[in-house]
Amino acid sequence: MGKTILTGVKPTGAPHIGNYIGAIRPALDLAAAHEKSFLFIADYHALNAVRDPAALKRDSYEVATCWLALGLDPAKTVFYRQSDVPEIFELTQLLAAVTPKGLMDRAHSYKAAVDKNREAGRDADADVNMGLYTYPILMAADILMMDTDIVPVGKDQVQHIEFARDMAGYFNHAFKDVFKLPEYKLAGDTGAILPGLDGRKMSKSYNNHIPVFMESKARRKLIMKIVTDSKLPEEPKDPDGNTIFQIYAEVADENAAREMRAAFEKGGMGYGDAKQKLFEALEAAFEQPTKIYNDYMADTSKIDALLAEGAEKARAVARQTLARARAAVGLKAS
Ligand code: ADP
Ligand code: TRP
């Protein structure tokens, strides 16, 4: 039997090229290569931190649109909003009943919040809400609900998948085998970390990122800002220590990338030329996705319709899992 892939994305604004290469593209490739796949917008997870309803709504549309524009096929991958599948929240409560408090105390994200408070001389639990504290239980429910085999995630999420496995084990041991034990797969484990405009890791928090979706003019301006050394065009350069080439190698086709590498190594490739080539490669790679993105964002009712269909499919699976779990603990399996 084929494996089931599932991953969730928090609606936190538009992705940059680092997110695309390191997380979105590998997850889409994995979904395409497996029989069953689920991808959802983790809006209840976002709610622990968001207090602006308009932003939550906008960012949820935005993230849905990005994934659709970048190649998610809703006919193949079940694509839904977490908040449209109420069964997940009931399963969260069933899992909470078998989850030791100590497990939550050990969660990295909770511990990081506590450490920050201690350093600032505040009460250890200042600004920690129960949503943040029990975040891993909701996440386990997301995963276990769909009989997931593999969860593609970034490094920071590995502990959460291990916790989901633990919770599946506690439940199966206390009652009977209801849940499959999921495994994580580091989404970016084959690829490199993409550098940003200043040569550090591309990241929203360094504000050195290149958004995936942008107008051509703005994109060109940004590419021209990539920091380089002051080597002359004729001098040989190391392509692997060079931001322009590292991004180019991920978005251009293989032959073009090989040519740029050779030209840098031999000498004769100036940074200005290379930036122009990178700009053209990004334009070519994202022209079609940008059209799709603009179309969906101009008419969000299309996204609503797609997500409603996805929620129906997700709920059909969820109802079965929940019925199994309710029956196992001695509740009426309604
Ligand atoms: P940011 O640093 O911009 O806040 P996130 O930490 O939200 O990005 O990253 C989301 C996902 O994108 C993670 O799975 C991470 O592995 C991937 N990612 C982020 N930045 C990069 C990068 N510069 N190169 C490769 N992958 C990245
Ligand atoms: N916690 C994940 C993140 O911050 C998002 C997420 C929620 C998720 N539920 C999930 C990821 C289930 C994988 C599986 O990125």
mmCIF file of C-alpha atoms and ligand atoms in Angstrom:
data_model
loop_
_atom_site.group_PDB
_atom_site.id
_atom_site.type_symbol
_atom_site.label_atom_id
_atom_site.label_comp_id
_atom_site.label_asym_id
_atom_site.label_seq_id
_atom_site.Cartn_x
_atom_site.Cartn_y
_atom_site.Cartn_z
ATOM 1 C CA MET A 1 0.000 0.000 0.000
ATOM 2 C CA GLY A 2 1.214 3.498 -0.832
ATOM 3 C CA LYS A 3 2.370 5.861 1.887
ATOM 4 C CA THR A 4 0.459 8.888 3.095
ATOM 5 C CA ILE A 5 2.183 12.269 3.216
ATOM 6 C CA LEU A 6 0.838 15.116 5.339
ATOM 7 C CA THR A 7 2.069 18.543 6.204
ATOM 8 C CA GLY A 8 0.632 21.736 7.674
ATOM 9 C CA VAL A 9 1.615 25.322 6.996
ATOM 10 C CA LYS A 10 0.999 28.213 9.302
ATOM 11 C CA PRO A 11 -0.453 31.241 7.549
ATOM 12 C CA THR A 12 2.344 33.715 8.197
ATOM 13 C CA GLY A 13 2.659 35.793 5.047
ATOM 14 C CA ALA A 14 4.160 35.327 1.611
ATOM 15 C CA PRO A 15 7.036 32.872 1.107
ATOM 16 C CA HIS A 16 10.523 33.789 -0.105
ATOM 17 C CA ILE A 17 12.739 31.864 -2.471
ATOM 18 C CA GLY A 18 14.501 30.131 0.441
ATOM 19 C CA ASN A 19 11.140 28.809 1.702
ATOM 20 C CA TYR A 20 10.283 27.677 -1.809
ATOM 21 C CA ILE A 21 13.538 25.807 -2.426
ATOM 22 C CA GLY A 22 13.935 24.495 1.131
ATOM 23 C CA ALA A 23 10.368 23.610 2.062
ATOM 24 C CA ILE A 24 7.626 24.128 -0.531
ATOM 25 C CA ARG A 25 9.225 22.470 -3.543
ATOM 26 C CA PRO A 26 10.402 19.371 -1.658
ATOM 27 C CA ALA A 27 6.967 18.950 -0.049
ATOM 28 C CA LEU A 28 5.226 19.272 -3.425
ATOM 29 C CA ASP A 29 7.643 16.758 -4.962
ATOM 30 C CA LEU A 30 7.004 14.338 -2.130
ATOM 31 C CA ALA A 31 3.227 14.751 -2.465
ATOM 32 C CA ALA A 32 3.428 14.163 -6.205
ATOM 33 C CA ALA A 33 5.470 10.997 -5.713
ATOM 34 C CA HIS A 34 3.098 9.341 -3.232
ATOM 35 C CA GLU A 35 -0.317 7.842 -3.495
ATOM 36 C CA LYS A 36 -2.021 9.896 -0.823
ATOM 37 C CA SER A 37 -1.206 13.382 0.360
ATOM 38 C CA PHE A 38 -2.741 15.971 2.645
ATOM 39 C CA LEU A 39 -1.775 19.608 2.959
ATOM 40 C CA PHE A 40 -3.559 22.020 5.213
ATOM 41 C CA ILE A 41 -3.478 25.561 6.493
ATOM 42 C CA ALA A 42 -2.797 25.446 10.231
ATOM 43 C CA ASP A 43 -4.943 28.451 11.111
ATOM 44 C CA TYR A 44 -5.720 27.347 14.668
ATOM 45 C CA HIS A 45 -2.007 27.001 15.314
ATOM 46 C CA ALA A 46 -1.500 30.556 14.060
ATOM 47 C CA LEU A 47 -4.255 31.841 16.330
ATOM 48 C CA ASN A 48 -2.073 31.383 19.415
ATOM 49 C CA ALA A 49 -0.088 34.400 18.282
ATOM 50 C CA VAL A 50 -2.355 36.398 15.960
ATOM 51 C CA ARG A 51 -4.733 39.024 17.357
ATOM 52 C CA ASP A 52 -5.717 40.680 14.111
ATOM 53 C CA PRO A 53 -8.685 38.898 12.468
ATOM 54 C CA ALA A 54 -8.159 40.611 9.111
ATOM 55 C CA ALA A 55 -4.526 39.470 9.075
ATOM 56 C CA LEU A 56 -5.444 35.862 9.876
ATOM 57 C CA LYS A 57 -7.964 35.859 7.050
ATOM 58 C CA ARG A 58 -5.652 37.531 4.548
ATOM 59 C CA ASP A 59 -2.654 35.357 5.406
ATOM 60 C CA SER A 60 -4.736 32.189 5.112
ATOM 61 C CA TYR A 61 -5.759 33.148 1.568
ATOM 62 C CA GLU A 62 -2.216 34.145 0.822
ATOM 63 C CA VAL A 63 -0.659 30.855 1.881
ATOM 64 C CA ALA A 64 -3.342 28.825 0.097
ATOM 65 C CA THR A 65 -2.787 30.809 -3.072
ATOM 66 C CA CYS A 66 0.987 30.458 -2.908
ATOM 67 C CA TRP A 67 0.832 26.674 -2.709
ATOM 68 C CA LEU A 68 -1.717 26.462 -5.522
ATOM 69 C CA ALA A 69 0.325 28.803 -7.714
ATOM 70 C CA LEU A 70 3.515 26.848 -7.046
ATOM 71 C CA GLY A 71 2.038 23.583 -8.209
ATOM 72 C CA LEU A 72 -0.157 21.987 -5.570
ATOM 73 C CA ASP A 73 -2.721 19.894 -7.404
ATOM 74 C CA PRO A 74 -5.970 19.916 -5.409
ATOM 75 C CA ALA A 75 -7.271 16.993 -7.471
ATOM 76 C CA LYS A 76 -4.460 14.843 -6.077
ATOM 77 C CA THR A 77 -3.586 16.383 -2.726
ATOM 78 C CA VAL A 78 -6.347 16.894 -0.160
ATOM 79 C CA PHE A 79 -6.048 20.619 0.533
ATOM 80 C CA TYR A 80 -7.990 22.139 3.439
ATOM 81 C CA ARG A 81 -8.140 24.537 6.345
ATOM 82 C CA GLN A 82 -7.549 22.953 9.746
ATOM 83 C CA SER A 83 -10.450 25.017 11.149
ATOM 84 C CA ASP A 84 -12.854 23.423 8.641
ATOM 85 C CA VAL A 85 -12.306 19.954 10.121
ATOM 86 C CA PRO A 86 -13.821 20.048 13.640
ATOM 87 C CA GLU A 87 -13.037 16.352 14.177
ATOM 88 C CA ILE A 88 -9.390 17.409 14.676
ATOM 89 C CA PHE A 89 -10.320 19.332 17.812
ATOM 90 C CA GLU A 90 -12.188 16.407 19.288
ATOM 91 C CA LEU A 91 -9.214 14.164 18.646
ATOM 92 C CA THR A 92 -7.011 16.759 20.355
ATOM 93 C CA GLN A 93 -9.036 16.231 23.529
ATOM 94 C CA LEU A 94 -8.790 12.440 23.275
ATOM 95 C CA LEU A 95 -5.006 12.713 22.934
ATOM 96 C CA ALA A 96 -4.789 15.213 25.797
ATOM 97 C CA ALA A 97 -6.257 12.527 28.049
ATOM 98 C CA VAL A 98 -3.221 10.269 27.509
ATOM 99 C CA THR A 99 -0.501 12.926 27.218
ATOM 100 C CA PRO A 100 1.661 13.526 30.297
ATOM 101 C CA LYS A 101 2.018 17.172 31.272
ATOM 102 C CA GLY A 102 5.769 16.626 31.476
ATOM 103 C CA LEU A 103 5.912 16.045 27.735
ATOM 104 C CA MET A 104 4.512 19.506 27.126
ATOM 105 C CA ASP A 105 6.966 20.969 29.638
ATOM 106 C CA ARG A 106 9.776 19.582 27.486
ATOM 107 C CA ALA A 107 8.556 21.089 24.199
ATOM 108 C CA HIS A 108 11.242 23.313 22.631
ATOM 109 C CA SER A 109 8.824 26.070 21.707
ATOM 110 C CA TYR A 110 7.396 26.282 25.235
ATOM 111 C CA LYS A 111 10.862 26.068 26.811
ATOM 112 C CA ALA A 112 12.101 28.848 24.533
ATOM 113 C CA ALA A 113 9.251 31.113 25.698
ATOM 114 C CA VAL A 114 10.032 30.328 29.351
ATOM 115 C CA ASP A 115 13.767 30.952 28.873
ATOM 116 C CA LYS A 116 13.052 34.288 27.235
ATOM 117 C CA ASN A 117 10.831 35.325 30.134
ATOM 118 C CA ARG A 118 13.438 34.285 32.713
ATOM 119 C CA GLU A 119 16.154 36.239 30.931
ATOM 120 C CA ALA A 120 13.924 39.301 30.905
ATOM 121 C CA GLY A 121 13.230 38.843 34.632
ATOM 122 C CA ARG A 122 9.532 38.161 34.034
ATOM 123 C CA ASP A 123 7.307 35.409 35.400
ATOM 124 C CA ALA A 124 8.265 32.151 33.638
ATOM 125 C CA ASP A 125 4.826 31.779 32.047
ATOM 126 C CA ALA A 126 4.228 35.415 31.132
ATOM 127 C CA ASP A 127 2.388 35.650 27.791
ATOM 128 C CA VAL A 128 2.303 31.863 27.439
ATOM 129 C CA ASN A 129 -1.251 30.867 26.527
ATOM 130 C CA MET A 130 -2.632 27.333 26.707
ATOM 131 C CA GLY A 131 -2.712 27.226 22.901
ATOM 132 C CA LEU A 132 1.067 27.573 22.837
ATOM 133 C CA TYR A 133 1.502 25.114 25.709
ATOM 134 C CA THR A 134 -0.630 22.398 24.111
ATOM 135 C CA TYR A 135 0.444 23.204 20.536
ATOM 136 C CA PRO A 136 2.029 19.734 20.104
ATOM 137 C CA ILE A 137 -1.240 17.952 20.976
ATOM 138 C CA LEU A 138 -3.187 19.757 18.264
ATOM 139 C CA MET A 139 -0.346 19.034 15.877
ATOM 140 C CA ALA A 140 -0.403 15.348 16.797
ATOM 141 C CA ALA A 141 -4.156 15.298 16.118
ATOM 142 C CA ASP A 142 -3.542 16.871 12.675
ATOM 143 C CA ILE A 143 -1.104 14.110 11.857
ATOM 144 C CA LEU A 144 -2.654 11.026 13.474
ATOM 145 C CA MET A 145 -6.105 11.860 12.111
ATOM 146 C CA MET A 146 -5.111 11.113 8.530
ATOM 147 C CA ASP A 147 -3.178 7.877 9.201
ATOM 148 C CA THR A 148 -0.048 9.699 8.127
ATOM 149 C CA ASP A 149 3.164 7.808 7.363
ATOM 150 C CA ILE A 150 5.499 10.689 6.519
ATOM 151 C CA VAL A 151 5.530 14.334 7.583
ATOM 152 C CA PRO A 152 7.869 16.608 5.595
ATOM 153 C CA VAL A 153 9.024 19.396 7.926
ATOM 154 C CA GLY A 154 11.859 21.769 8.703
ATOM 155 C CA LYS A 155 14.372 20.956 11.481
ATOM 156 C CA ASP A 156 12.543 23.071 14.053
ATOM 157 C CA GLN A 157 9.494 20.782 13.804
ATOM 158 C CA VAL A 158 11.205 17.424 14.341
ATOM 159 C CA GLN A 159 10.434 17.296 18.064
ATOM 160 C CA HIS A 160 6.747 17.842 17.323
ATOM 161 C CA ILE A 161 6.652 14.768 15.086
ATOM 162 C CA GLU A 162 8.446 12.724 17.744
ATOM 163 C CA PHE A 163 5.804 13.889 20.236
ATOM 164 C CA ALA A 164 3.039 12.838 17.831
ATOM 165 C CA ARG A 165 4.621 9.383 17.702
ATOM 166 C CA ASP A 166 4.794 9.329 21.503
ATOM 167 C CA MET A 167 1.135 10.272 21.806
ATOM 168 C CA ALA A 168 0.096 7.628 19.277
ATOM 169 C CA GLY A 169 2.052 5.120 21.357
ATOM 170 C CA TYR A 170 0.486 6.198 24.668
ATOM 171 C CA PHE A 171 -2.986 5.905 23.190
ATOM 172 C CA ASN A 172 -2.400 2.575 21.438
ATOM 173 C CA HIS A 173 -0.863 1.167 24.605
ATOM 174 C CA ALA A 174 -3.627 2.418 26.920
ATOM 175 C CA PHE A 175 -6.475 1.253 24.666
ATOM 176 C CA LYS A 176 -5.792 -0.539 21.410
ATOM 177 C CA ASP A 177 -3.953 0.029 18.149
ATOM 178 C CA VAL A 178 -5.823 2.922 16.597
ATOM 179 C CA PHE A 179 -3.051 5.175 15.355
ATOM 180 C CA LYS A 180 -0.222 4.712 12.893
ATOM 181 C CA LEU A 181 3.170 5.949 14.122
ATOM 182 C CA PRO A 182 4.277 8.780 11.822
ATOM 183 C CA GLU A 183 7.827 9.583 10.741
ATOM 184 C CA TYR A 184 9.325 12.912 9.819
ATOM 185 C CA LYS A 185 11.281 13.697 6.725
ATOM 186 C CA LEU A 186 13.494 16.762 6.710
ATOM 187 C CA ALA A 187 12.082 18.615 3.732
ATOM 188 C CA GLY A 188 15.295 20.385 2.877
ATOM 189 C CA ASP A 189 17.717 17.558 3.623
ATOM 190 C CA THR A 190 18.894 17.311 0.037
ATOM 191 C CA GLY A 191 19.200 21.007 -0.638
ATOM 192 C CA ALA A 192 21.488 23.711 0.639
ATOM 193 C CA ILE A 193 20.507 26.692 2.739
ATOM 194 C CA LEU A 194 19.972 29.530 0.295
ATOM 195 C CA PRO A 195 21.757 32.767 1.102
ATOM 196 C CA GLY A 196 19.909 36.085 0.968
ATOM 197 C CA LEU A 197 20.843 39.522 -0.367
ATOM 198 C CA ASP A 198 23.576 40.068 2.245
ATOM 199 C CA GLY A 199 25.032 36.541 2.036
ATOM 200 C CA ARG A 200 23.571 35.321 5.340
ATOM 201 C CA LYS A 201 20.832 32.648 5.322
ATOM 202 C CA MET A 202 17.831 34.037 3.468
ATOM 203 C CA SER A 203 15.271 34.768 6.157
ATOM 204 C CA LYS A 204 12.371 37.083 6.811
ATOM 205 C CA SER A 205 13.899 37.865 10.166
ATOM 206 C CA TYR A 206 17.076 39.224 8.513
ATOM 207 C CA ASN A 207 15.019 41.114 5.942
ATOM 208 C CA ASN A 208 17.423 39.879 3.262
ATOM 209 C CA HIS A 209 14.850 37.808 1.406
ATOM 210 C CA ILE A 210 13.559 37.741 -2.143
ATOM 211 C CA PRO A 211 9.793 37.100 -2.189
ATOM 212 C CA VAL A 212 8.580 34.484 -4.645
ATOM 213 C CA PHE A 213 5.770 36.651 -5.939
ATOM 214 C CA MET A 214 6.620 40.173 -6.989
ATOM 215 C CA GLU A 215 6.450 42.615 -9.879
ATOM 216 C CA SER A 216 9.292 42.329 -12.406
ATOM 217 C CA LYS A 217 10.622 45.816 -11.751
ATOM 218 C CA ALA A 218 10.793 45.344 -7.997
ATOM 219 C CA ARG A 219 12.383 41.927 -8.467
ATOM 220 C CA ARG A 220 15.086 43.355 -10.709
ATOM 221 C CA LYS A 221 15.842 46.104 -8.212
ATOM 222 C CA LEU A 222 16.189 43.565 -5.420
ATOM 223 C CA ILE A 223 18.486 41.252 -7.408
ATOM 224 C CA MET A 224 20.744 44.202 -8.198
ATOM 225 C CA LYS A 225 21.128 44.713 -4.428
ATOM 226 C CA ILE A 226 22.794 41.336 -3.857
ATOM 227 C CA VAL A 227 26.070 42.049 -2.068
ATOM 228 C CA THR A 228 29.237 40.869 -3.855
ATOM 229 C CA ASP A 229 32.956 41.401 -3.424
ATOM 230 C CA SER A 230 34.779 43.814 -5.705
ATOM 231 C CA LYS A 231 36.408 41.346 -8.098
ATOM 232 C CA LEU A 232 36.587 42.574 -11.709
ATOM 233 C CA PRO A 233 34.639 40.728 -14.435
ATOM 234 C CA GLU A 234 37.762 39.090 -15.873
ATOM 235 C CA GLU A 235 38.916 37.653 -12.532
ATOM 236 C CA PRO A 236 38.078 34.001 -11.709
ATOM 237 C CA LYS A 237 35.550 33.639 -8.876
ATOM 238 C CA ASP A 238 34.377 30.875 -6.566
ATOM 239 C CA PRO A 239 30.776 30.065 -7.565
ATOM 240 C CA ASP A 240 30.090 28.227 -4.303
ATOM 241 C CA GLY A 241 30.868 31.235 -2.173
ATOM 242 C CA ASN A 242 28.712 33.466 -4.299
ATOM 243 C CA THR A 243 25.098 34.302 -3.559
ATOM 244 C CA ILE A 244 24.120 34.979 -7.169
ATOM 245 C CA PHE A 245 25.289 31.577 -8.335
ATOM 246 C CA GLN A 246 23.812 29.701 -5.395
ATOM 247 C CA ILE A 247 20.341 31.029 -6.104
ATOM 248 C CA TYR A 248 20.797 30.666 -9.861
ATOM 249 C CA ALA A 249 21.780 27.003 -9.511
ATOM 250 C CA GLU A 250 18.427 26.297 -7.833
ATOM 251 C CA VAL A 251 16.175 28.078 -10.314
ATOM 252 C CA ALA A 252 17.889 27.870 -13.721
ATOM 253 C CA ASP A 253 18.084 24.660 -15.746
ATOM 254 C CA GLU A 254 21.076 22.400 -15.268
ATOM 255 C CA ASN A 255 22.928 23.377 -18.428
ATOM 256 C CA ALA A 256 22.606 27.072 -17.761
ATOM 257 C CA ALA A 257 23.839 26.537 -14.201
ATOM 258 C CA ARG A 258 26.821 24.553 -15.462
ATOM 259 C CA GLU A 259 27.680 27.339 -17.888
ATOM 260 C CA MET A 260 27.546 30.008 -15.203
ATOM 261 C CA ARG A 261 29.711 27.906 -12.889
ATOM 262 C CA ALA A 262 32.326 27.438 -15.626
ATOM 263 C CA ALA A 263 32.273 31.152 -16.545
ATOM 264 C CA PHE A 264 32.798 32.187 -12.915
ATOM 265 C CA GLU A 265 35.643 29.735 -12.457
ATOM 266 C CA LYS A 266 37.385 30.660 -15.677
ATOM 267 C CA GLY A 267 36.953 34.420 -15.307
ATOM 268 C CA GLY A 268 34.971 36.617 -17.659
ATOM 269 C CA MET A 269 31.661 36.490 -15.798
ATOM 270 C CA GLY A 270 31.005 39.835 -14.093
ATOM 271 C CA TYR A 271 28.587 40.166 -11.189
ATOM 272 C CA GLY A 272 26.389 42.580 -13.155
ATOM 273 C CA ASP A 273 25.922 40.062 -15.972
ATOM 274 C CA ALA A 274 25.302 37.261 -13.527
ATOM 275 C CA LYS A 275 22.640 39.315 -11.728
ATOM 276 C CA GLN A 276 20.865 39.977 -15.025
ATOM 277 C CA LYS A 277 20.907 36.228 -15.772
ATOM 278 C CA LEU A 278 19.570 35.460 -12.308
ATOM 279 C CA PHE A 279 16.795 38.005 -12.770
ATOM 280 C CA GLU A 280 15.812 36.416 -16.098
ATOM 281 C CA ALA A 281 15.861 32.924 -14.610
ATOM 282 C CA LEU A 282 13.607 34.013 -11.732
ATOM 283 C CA GLU A 283 11.244 35.728 -14.150
ATOM 284 C CA ALA A 284 11.019 32.560 -16.238
ATOM 285 C CA ALA A 285 10.580 30.283 -13.217
ATOM 286 C CA PHE A 286 7.870 32.363 -11.567
ATOM 287 C CA GLU A 287 6.059 34.002 -14.487
ATOM 288 C CA GLN A 288 3.309 31.389 -14.666
ATOM 289 C CA PRO A 289 2.953 30.963 -10.885
ATOM 290 C CA THR A 290 2.678 34.742 -10.526
ATOM 291 C CA LYS A 291 -0.207 34.810 -13.035
ATOM 292 C CA ILE A 292 -2.006 32.060 -11.149
ATOM 293 C CA TYR A 293 -1.300 33.825 -7.859
ATOM 294 C CA ASN A 294 -2.752 37.121 -9.121
ATOM 295 C CA ASP A 295 -5.854 35.374 -10.509
ATOM 296 C CA TYR A 296 -6.667 33.626 -7.234
ATOM 297 C CA MET A 297 -5.964 36.662 -5.087
ATOM 298 C CA ALA A 298 -8.297 38.733 -7.294
ATOM 299 C CA ASP A 299 -11.133 36.273 -6.651
ATOM 300 C CA THR A 300 -10.780 34.520 -3.298
ATOM 301 C CA SER A 301 -14.151 32.780 -3.761
ATOM 302 C CA LYS A 302 -12.284 30.292 -5.991
ATOM 303 C CA ILE A 303 -9.986 29.462 -3.086
ATOM 304 C CA ASP A 304 -12.980 29.095 -0.771
ATOM 305 C CA ALA A 305 -14.577 26.619 -3.176
ATOM 306 C CA LEU A 306 -11.392 24.550 -3.466
ATOM 307 C CA LEU A 307 -10.814 24.499 0.277
ATOM 308 C CA ALA A 308 -14.446 23.537 0.929
ATOM 309 C CA GLU A 309 -14.053 20.532 -1.362
ATOM 310 C CA GLY A 310 -10.811 19.625 0.377
ATOM 311 C CA ALA A 311 -12.448 19.896 3.799
ATOM 312 C CA GLU A 312 -15.166 17.444 2.725
ATOM 313 C CA LYS A 313 -12.544 14.905 1.665
ATOM 314 C CA ALA A 314 -10.521 15.451 4.835
ATOM 315 C CA ARG A 315 -13.611 15.093 7.022
ATOM 316 C CA ALA A 316 -14.526 11.799 5.375
ATOM 317 C CA VAL A 317 -11.195 10.365 6.559
ATOM 318 C CA ALA A 318 -11.382 12.180 9.906
ATOM 319 C CA ARG A 319 -14.817 10.812 10.784
ATOM 320 C CA GLN A 320 -13.553 7.253 10.373
ATOM 321 C CA THR A 321 -10.447 7.788 12.492
ATOM 322 C CA LEU A 322 -12.428 9.554 15.172
ATOM 323 C CA ALA A 323 -15.029 6.792 15.258
ATOM 324 C CA ARG A 324 -12.236 4.248 15.800
ATOM 325 C CA ALA A 325 -10.711 6.324 18.591
ATOM 326 C CA ARG A 326 -14.052 6.977 20.332
ATOM 327 C CA ALA A 327 -14.943 3.302 20.210
ATOM 328 C CA ALA A 328 -11.509 2.317 21.554
ATOM 329 C CA VAL A 329 -11.885 4.434 24.700
ATOM 330 C CA GLY A 330 -15.491 3.396 25.377
ATOM 331 C CA LEU A 331 -17.351 6.398 23.982
ATOM 332 C CA LYS A 332 -20.233 5.942 21.612
ATOM 333 C CA ALA A 333 -18.679 5.763 18.154
ATOM 334 C CA SER A 334 -21.197 8.174 16.661
HETATM 335 P P1 ADP B 1 12.195 32.476 7.842
HETATM 336 O O1 ADP B 1 13.603 32.224 8.314
HETATM 337 O O2 ADP B 1 12.158 33.381 6.665
HETATM 338 O O3 ADP B 1 11.265 32.919 8.958
HETATM 339 P P2 ADP B 1 11.023 29.928 8.249
HETATM 340 O O4 ADP B 1 11.912 29.680 9.407
HETATM 341 O O5 ADP B 1 9.582 30.245 8.473
HETATM 342 O O6 ADP B 1 11.670 31.086 7.351
HETATM 343 O O7 ADP B 1 11.157 28.681 7.274
HETATM 344 C C1 ADP B 1 10.104 27.942 6.744
HETATM 345 C C2 ADP B 1 10.696 26.783 5.973
HETATM 346 O O8 ADP B 1 11.504 27.255 4.890
HETATM 347 C C3 ADP B 1 11.587 25.882 6.816
HETATM 348 O O9 ADP B 1 11.197 24.550 6.571
HETATM 349 C C4 ADP B 1 13.004 26.104 6.318
HETATM 350 O O10 ADP B 1 13.691 24.890 6.245
HETATM 351 C C5 ADP B 1 12.806 26.680 4.923
HETATM 352 N N1 ADP B 1 13.790 27.760 4.715
HETATM 353 C C6 ADP B 1 13.753 28.984 5.286
HETATM 354 N N2 ADP B 1 14.798 29.735 4.878
HETATM 355 C C7 ADP B 1 15.526 28.971 4.050
HETATM 356 C C8 ADP B 1 16.730 29.163 3.297
HETATM 357 N N3 ADP B 1 17.382 30.331 3.335
HETATM 358 N N4 ADP B 1 17.197 28.159 2.535
HETATM 359 C C9 ADP B 1 16.531 26.969 2.501
HETATM 360 N N5 ADP B 1 15.402 26.721 3.169
HETATM 361 C C10 ADP B 1 14.889 27.693 3.939
HETATM 362 N N1 TRP B 2 3.870 23.534 13.488
HETATM 363 C C1 TRP B 2 4.096 23.604 12.057
HETATM 364 C C2 TRP B 2 4.959 24.847 11.769
HETATM 365 O O1 TRP B 2 5.037 25.737 12.576
HETATM 366 C C3 TRP B 2 2.796 23.687 11.298
HETATM 367 C C4 TRP B 2 1.964 22.458 11.486
HETATM 368 C C5 TRP B 2 0.799 22.358 12.187
HETATM 369 C C6 TRP B 2 2.252 21.156 10.990
HETATM 370 N N2 TRP B 2 0.318 21.088 12.155
HETATM 371 C C7 TRP B 2 1.182 20.323 11.436
HETATM 372 C C8 TRP B 2 3.290 20.631 10.230
HETATM 373 C C9 TRP B 2 1.164 18.952 11.112
HETATM 374 C C10 TRP B 2 3.270 19.268 9.921
HETATM 375 C C11 TRP B 2 2.212 18.444 10.372
HETATM 376 O O2 TRP B 2 5.544 24.923 10.694
#
